[in-house]
CSV table of C-alpha atoms in Angstrom, one decimal:
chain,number,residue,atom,x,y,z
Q,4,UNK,CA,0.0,0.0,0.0
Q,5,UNK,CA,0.9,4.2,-0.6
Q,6,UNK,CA,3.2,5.5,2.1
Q,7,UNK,CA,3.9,8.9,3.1
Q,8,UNK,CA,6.1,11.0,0.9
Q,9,UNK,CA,5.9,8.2,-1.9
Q,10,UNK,CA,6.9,9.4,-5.0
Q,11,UNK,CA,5.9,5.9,-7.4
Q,12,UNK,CA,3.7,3.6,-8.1
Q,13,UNK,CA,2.6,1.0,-5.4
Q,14,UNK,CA,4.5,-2.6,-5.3
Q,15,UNK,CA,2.9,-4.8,-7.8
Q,16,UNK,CA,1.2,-7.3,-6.7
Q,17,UNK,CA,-0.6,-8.6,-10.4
Q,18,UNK,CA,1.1,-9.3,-13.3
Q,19,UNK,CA,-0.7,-6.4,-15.1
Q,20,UNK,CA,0.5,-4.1,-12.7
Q,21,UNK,CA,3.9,-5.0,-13.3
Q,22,UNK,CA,3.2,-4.4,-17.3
Q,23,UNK,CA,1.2,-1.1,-16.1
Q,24,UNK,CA,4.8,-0.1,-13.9
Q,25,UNK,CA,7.3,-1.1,-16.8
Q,26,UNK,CA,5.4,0.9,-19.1
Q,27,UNK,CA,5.5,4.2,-17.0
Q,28,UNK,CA,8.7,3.6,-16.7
Q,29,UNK,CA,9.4,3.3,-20.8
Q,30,UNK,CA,7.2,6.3,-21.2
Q,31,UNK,CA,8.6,8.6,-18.5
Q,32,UNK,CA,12.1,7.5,-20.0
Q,33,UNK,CA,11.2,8.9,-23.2
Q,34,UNK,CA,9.4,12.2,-22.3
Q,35,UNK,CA,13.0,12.8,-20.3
Q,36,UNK,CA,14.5,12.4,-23.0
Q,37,UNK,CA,12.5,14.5,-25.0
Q,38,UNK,CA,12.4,17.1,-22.1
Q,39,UNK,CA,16.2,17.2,-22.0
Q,40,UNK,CA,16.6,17.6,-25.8
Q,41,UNK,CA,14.1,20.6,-25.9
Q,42,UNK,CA,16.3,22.3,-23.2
Q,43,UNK,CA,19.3,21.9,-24.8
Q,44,UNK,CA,17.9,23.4,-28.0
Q,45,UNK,CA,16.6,26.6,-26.0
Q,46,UNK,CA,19.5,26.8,-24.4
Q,47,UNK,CA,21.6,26.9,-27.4
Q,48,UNK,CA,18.8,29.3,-29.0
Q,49,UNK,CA,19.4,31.6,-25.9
Q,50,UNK,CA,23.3,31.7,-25.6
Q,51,UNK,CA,24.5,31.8,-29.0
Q,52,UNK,CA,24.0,34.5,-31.7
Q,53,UNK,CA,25.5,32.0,-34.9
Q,54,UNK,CA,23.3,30.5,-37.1
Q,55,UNK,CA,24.0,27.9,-40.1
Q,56,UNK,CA,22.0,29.3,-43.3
Q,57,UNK,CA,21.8,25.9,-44.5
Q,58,UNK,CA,19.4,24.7,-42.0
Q,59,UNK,CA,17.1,28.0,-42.7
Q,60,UNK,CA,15.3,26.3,-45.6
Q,61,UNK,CA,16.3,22.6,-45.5
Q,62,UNK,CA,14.0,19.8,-46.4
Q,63,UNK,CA,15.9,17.4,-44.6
Q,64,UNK,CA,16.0,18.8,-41.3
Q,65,UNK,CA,12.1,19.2,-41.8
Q,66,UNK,CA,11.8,15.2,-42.1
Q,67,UNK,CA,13.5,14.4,-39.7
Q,68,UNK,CA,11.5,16.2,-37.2
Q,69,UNK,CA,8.6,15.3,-38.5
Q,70,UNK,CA,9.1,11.2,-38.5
Q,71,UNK,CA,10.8,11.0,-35.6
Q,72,UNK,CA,7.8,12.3,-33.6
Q,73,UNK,CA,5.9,9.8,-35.3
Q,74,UNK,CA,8.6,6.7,-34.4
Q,75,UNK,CA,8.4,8.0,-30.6
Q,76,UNK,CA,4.7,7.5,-30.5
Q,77,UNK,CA,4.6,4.3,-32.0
Q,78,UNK,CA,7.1,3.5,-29.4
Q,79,UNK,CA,4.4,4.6,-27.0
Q,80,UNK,CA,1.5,3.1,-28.5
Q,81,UNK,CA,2.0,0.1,-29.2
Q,82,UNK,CA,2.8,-1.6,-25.3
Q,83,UNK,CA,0.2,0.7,-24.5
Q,84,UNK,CA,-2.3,-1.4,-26.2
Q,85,UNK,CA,-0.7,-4.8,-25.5
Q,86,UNK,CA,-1.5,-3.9,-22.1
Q,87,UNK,CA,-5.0,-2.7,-22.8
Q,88,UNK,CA,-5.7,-6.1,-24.8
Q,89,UNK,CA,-4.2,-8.0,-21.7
Q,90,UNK,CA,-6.8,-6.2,-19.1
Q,91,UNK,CA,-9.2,-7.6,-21.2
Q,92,UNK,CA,-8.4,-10.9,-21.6
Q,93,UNK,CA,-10.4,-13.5,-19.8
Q,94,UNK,CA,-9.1,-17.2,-19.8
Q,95,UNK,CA,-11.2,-19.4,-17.3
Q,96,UNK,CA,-11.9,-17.7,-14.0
Q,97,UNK,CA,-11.4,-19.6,-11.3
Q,98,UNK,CA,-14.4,-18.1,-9.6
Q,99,UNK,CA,-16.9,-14.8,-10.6
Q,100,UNK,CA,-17.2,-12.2,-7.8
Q,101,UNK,CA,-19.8,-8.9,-8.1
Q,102,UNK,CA,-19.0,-6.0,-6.5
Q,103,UNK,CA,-22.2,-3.8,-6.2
Q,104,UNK,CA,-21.5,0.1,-5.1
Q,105,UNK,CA,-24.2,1.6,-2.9
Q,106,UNK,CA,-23.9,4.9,-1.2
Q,107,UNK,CA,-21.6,4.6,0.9
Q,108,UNK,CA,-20.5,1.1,0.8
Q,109,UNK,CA,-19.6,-2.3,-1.4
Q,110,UNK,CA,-21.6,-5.4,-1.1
Q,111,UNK,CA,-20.2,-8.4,-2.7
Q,112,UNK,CA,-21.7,-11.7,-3.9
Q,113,UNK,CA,-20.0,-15.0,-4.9
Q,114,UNK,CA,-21.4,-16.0,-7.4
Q,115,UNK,CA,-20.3,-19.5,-7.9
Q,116,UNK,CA,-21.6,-20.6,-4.1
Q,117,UNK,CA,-25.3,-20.0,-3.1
Q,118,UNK,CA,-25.8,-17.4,-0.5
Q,119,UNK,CA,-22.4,-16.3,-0.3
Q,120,UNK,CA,-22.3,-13.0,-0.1
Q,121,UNK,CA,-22.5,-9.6,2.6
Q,122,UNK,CA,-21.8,-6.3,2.7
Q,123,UNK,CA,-18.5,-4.0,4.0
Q,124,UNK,CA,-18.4,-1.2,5.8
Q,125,UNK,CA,-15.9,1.1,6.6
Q,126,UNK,CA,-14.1,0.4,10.0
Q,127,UNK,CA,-14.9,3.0,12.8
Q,128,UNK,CA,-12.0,4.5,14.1
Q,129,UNK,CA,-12.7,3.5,17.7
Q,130,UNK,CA,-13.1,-0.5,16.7
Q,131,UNK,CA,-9.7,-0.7,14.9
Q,132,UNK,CA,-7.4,-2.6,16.1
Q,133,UNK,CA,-3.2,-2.2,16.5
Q,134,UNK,CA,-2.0,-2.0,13.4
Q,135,UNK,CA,-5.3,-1.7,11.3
Q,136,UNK,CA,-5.2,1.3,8.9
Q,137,UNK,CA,-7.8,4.2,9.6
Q,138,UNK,CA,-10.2,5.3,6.8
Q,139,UNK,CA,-8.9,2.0,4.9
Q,140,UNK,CA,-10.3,-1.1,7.2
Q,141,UNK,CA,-13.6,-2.6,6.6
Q,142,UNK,CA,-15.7,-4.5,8.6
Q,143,UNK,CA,-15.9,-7.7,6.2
Q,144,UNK,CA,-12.5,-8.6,4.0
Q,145,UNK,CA,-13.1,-9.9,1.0
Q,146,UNK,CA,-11.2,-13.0,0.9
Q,147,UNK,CA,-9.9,-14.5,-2.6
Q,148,UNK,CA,-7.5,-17.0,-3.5
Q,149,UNK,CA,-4.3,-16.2,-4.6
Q,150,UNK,CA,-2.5,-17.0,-8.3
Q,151,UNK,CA,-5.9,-17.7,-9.5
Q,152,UNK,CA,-7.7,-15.2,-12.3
Q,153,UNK,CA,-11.2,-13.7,-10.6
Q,154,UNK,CA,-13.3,-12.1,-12.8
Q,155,UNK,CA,-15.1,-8.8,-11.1
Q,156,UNK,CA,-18.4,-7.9,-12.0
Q,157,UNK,CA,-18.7,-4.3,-11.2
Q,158,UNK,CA,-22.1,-2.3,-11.1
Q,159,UNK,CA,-23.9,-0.1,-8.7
Q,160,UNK,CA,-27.4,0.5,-7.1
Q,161,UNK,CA,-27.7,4.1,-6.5
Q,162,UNK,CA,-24.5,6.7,-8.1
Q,163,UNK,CA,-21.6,6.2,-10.1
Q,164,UNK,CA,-18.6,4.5,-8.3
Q,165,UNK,CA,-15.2,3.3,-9.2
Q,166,UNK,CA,-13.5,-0.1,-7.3
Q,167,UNK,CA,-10.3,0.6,-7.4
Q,168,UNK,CA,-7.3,-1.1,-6.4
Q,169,UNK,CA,-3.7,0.4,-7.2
Q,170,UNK,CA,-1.5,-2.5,-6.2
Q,171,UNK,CA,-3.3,-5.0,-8.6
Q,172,UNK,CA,-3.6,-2.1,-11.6
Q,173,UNK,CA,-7.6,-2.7,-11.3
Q,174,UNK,CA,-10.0,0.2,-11.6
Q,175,UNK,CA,-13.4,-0.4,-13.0
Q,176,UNK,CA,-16.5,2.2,-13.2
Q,177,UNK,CA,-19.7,1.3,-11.4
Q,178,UNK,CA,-22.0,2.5,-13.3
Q,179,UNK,CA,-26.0,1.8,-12.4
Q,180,UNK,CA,-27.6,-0.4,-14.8
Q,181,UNK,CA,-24.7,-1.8,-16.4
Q,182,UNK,CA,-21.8,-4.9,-15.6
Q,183,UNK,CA,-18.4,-3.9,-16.2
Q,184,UNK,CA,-15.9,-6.5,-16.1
Q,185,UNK,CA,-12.5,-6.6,-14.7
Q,186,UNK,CA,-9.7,-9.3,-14.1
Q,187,UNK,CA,-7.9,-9.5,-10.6
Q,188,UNK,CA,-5.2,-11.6,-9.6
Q,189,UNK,CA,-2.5,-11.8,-7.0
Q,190,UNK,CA,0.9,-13.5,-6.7
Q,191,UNK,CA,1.2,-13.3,-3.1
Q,192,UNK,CA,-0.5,-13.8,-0.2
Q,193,UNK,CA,-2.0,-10.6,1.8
Q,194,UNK,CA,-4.2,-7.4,2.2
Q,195,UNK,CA,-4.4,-5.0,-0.8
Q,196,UNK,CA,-6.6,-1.9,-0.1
Q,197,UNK,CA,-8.5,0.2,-2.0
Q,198,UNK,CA,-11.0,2.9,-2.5
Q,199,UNK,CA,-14.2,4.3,-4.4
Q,200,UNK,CA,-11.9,6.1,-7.1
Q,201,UNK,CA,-15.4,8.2,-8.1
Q,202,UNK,CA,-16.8,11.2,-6.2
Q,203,UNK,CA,-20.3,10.0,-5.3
Q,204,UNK,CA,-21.5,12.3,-2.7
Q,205,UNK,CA,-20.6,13.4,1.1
Q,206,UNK,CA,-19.2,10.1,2.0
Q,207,UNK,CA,-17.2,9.3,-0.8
Q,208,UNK,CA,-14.0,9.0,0.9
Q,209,UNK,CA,-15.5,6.9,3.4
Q,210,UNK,CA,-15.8,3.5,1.7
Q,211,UNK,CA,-12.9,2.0,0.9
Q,212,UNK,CA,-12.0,-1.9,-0.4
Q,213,UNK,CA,-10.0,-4.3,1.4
Q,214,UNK,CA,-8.9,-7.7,-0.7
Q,215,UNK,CA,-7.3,-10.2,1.3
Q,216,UNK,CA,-5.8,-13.3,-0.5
Q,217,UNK,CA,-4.8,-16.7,0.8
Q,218,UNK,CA,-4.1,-20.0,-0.4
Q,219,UNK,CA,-6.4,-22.3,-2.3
Q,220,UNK,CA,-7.4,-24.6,0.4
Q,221,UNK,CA,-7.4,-21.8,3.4
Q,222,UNK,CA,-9.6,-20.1,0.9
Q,223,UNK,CA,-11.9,-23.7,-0.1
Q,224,UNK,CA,-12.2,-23.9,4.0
Q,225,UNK,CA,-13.4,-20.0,4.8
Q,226,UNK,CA,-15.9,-21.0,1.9
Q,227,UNK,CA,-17.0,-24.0,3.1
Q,228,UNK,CA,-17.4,-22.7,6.7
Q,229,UNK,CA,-19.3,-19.3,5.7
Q,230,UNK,CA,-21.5,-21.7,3.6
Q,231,UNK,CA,-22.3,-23.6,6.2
Q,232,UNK,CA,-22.7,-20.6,8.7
């Protein structure tokens, strides 16, 4: 999760997310670049009074900087939408969870068990425990296995809302009326924390999403035991 006086992205914890990190890194590399060679050029604009009259009216020099914008941007574009094509890839979920937004809080159903499914609030600051996060805990985890591809059903019941989680490069509108679909995966084990990433009225900071994945058979037992329950 974010720390204070972070300056990057949040540790991956989803193979897209590492795509999503290596490409800001490829494009911030280039627009330094880019950056660095504009400042030069003023630079030498600014302290130097010699020109070369053969670069006044020169079709060459035109070419040149007119393709090579065009070769940076294909630079750009083209992992841009390999990534976006992987974000929508869907290759046998291992399970199907909705996410429903209501004002101001996320219920969640499992769809592949009967009558799994309950609501999650945000935690109030005088029930949270040492070493629990304020404005960040919920009352009810949402607990998923880990190294296995979930597909997220995302809609809402009232306002627009947006589940969000950095560290696993998810961020899908929930928008009344319609499903969006989203792919989540983890790597590792543990709590990933999120929030409504959509302004949806006086409580929108105030309901934030907490995924916290475990291995296959600790996750088959929670199942089986809430089922029960």
């Amino acid at each position: 999760m974010a720390h204070p006086a972070q300056l990057g992205l949040q540790n991956a914890a989803s193979p897209i997310m590492e795509e999503l990190i290596a490409f800001h890194d490829h494009a911030l590399m280039i627009i330094f670049l880019i950056s660095s060679l504009v400042l030069y050029i003023i630079s030498l604009m600014l302290t130097t009074k010699l020109t070369h009259t053969s670069t006044m009216n020169a079709q060459e020099i035109e070419m040149i900087w007119t393709i090579l914008p065009a070769i940076i941007l294909i630079m750009i574009a083209l992992p841009s939408l390999r990534i976006l094509y992987m974000t929508d890839e869907f290759n046998k979920p291992y399970l199907t969870l909705k996410a429903i937004g209501h004002q101001w809080y996320w219920s969640y159903e499992y769809s592949d068990y009967e009558d799994l499914a309950f609501d999650s609030y945000i935690m109030p600051t005088y029930f949270l425990e040492p070493g629990e996060f304020r404005l960040l805990e919920v009352d009810n985890r949402t607990t998923l296995p880990m190294e296995a591809d979930i597909r997220m059903l995302i809609s809402s019941q009232d306002v627009l809302h947006s589940w969000a989680v950095p560290s696993l490069g998810v961020k899908a509108d929930a928008i009344p009326g319609r499903l969006n679909q989203a792919m989540v995966a983890s790597m590792r084990p543990g709590l990933f924390y999120g929030q409504c990433s959509e302004i949806c009225g006086s409580n929108h900071s105030f309901m934030p999403i907490v995924l916290e994945f475990i291995y296959f058979q600790d996750f088959e037992v929670w199942a089986s035991y809430l089922y029960i329950v």
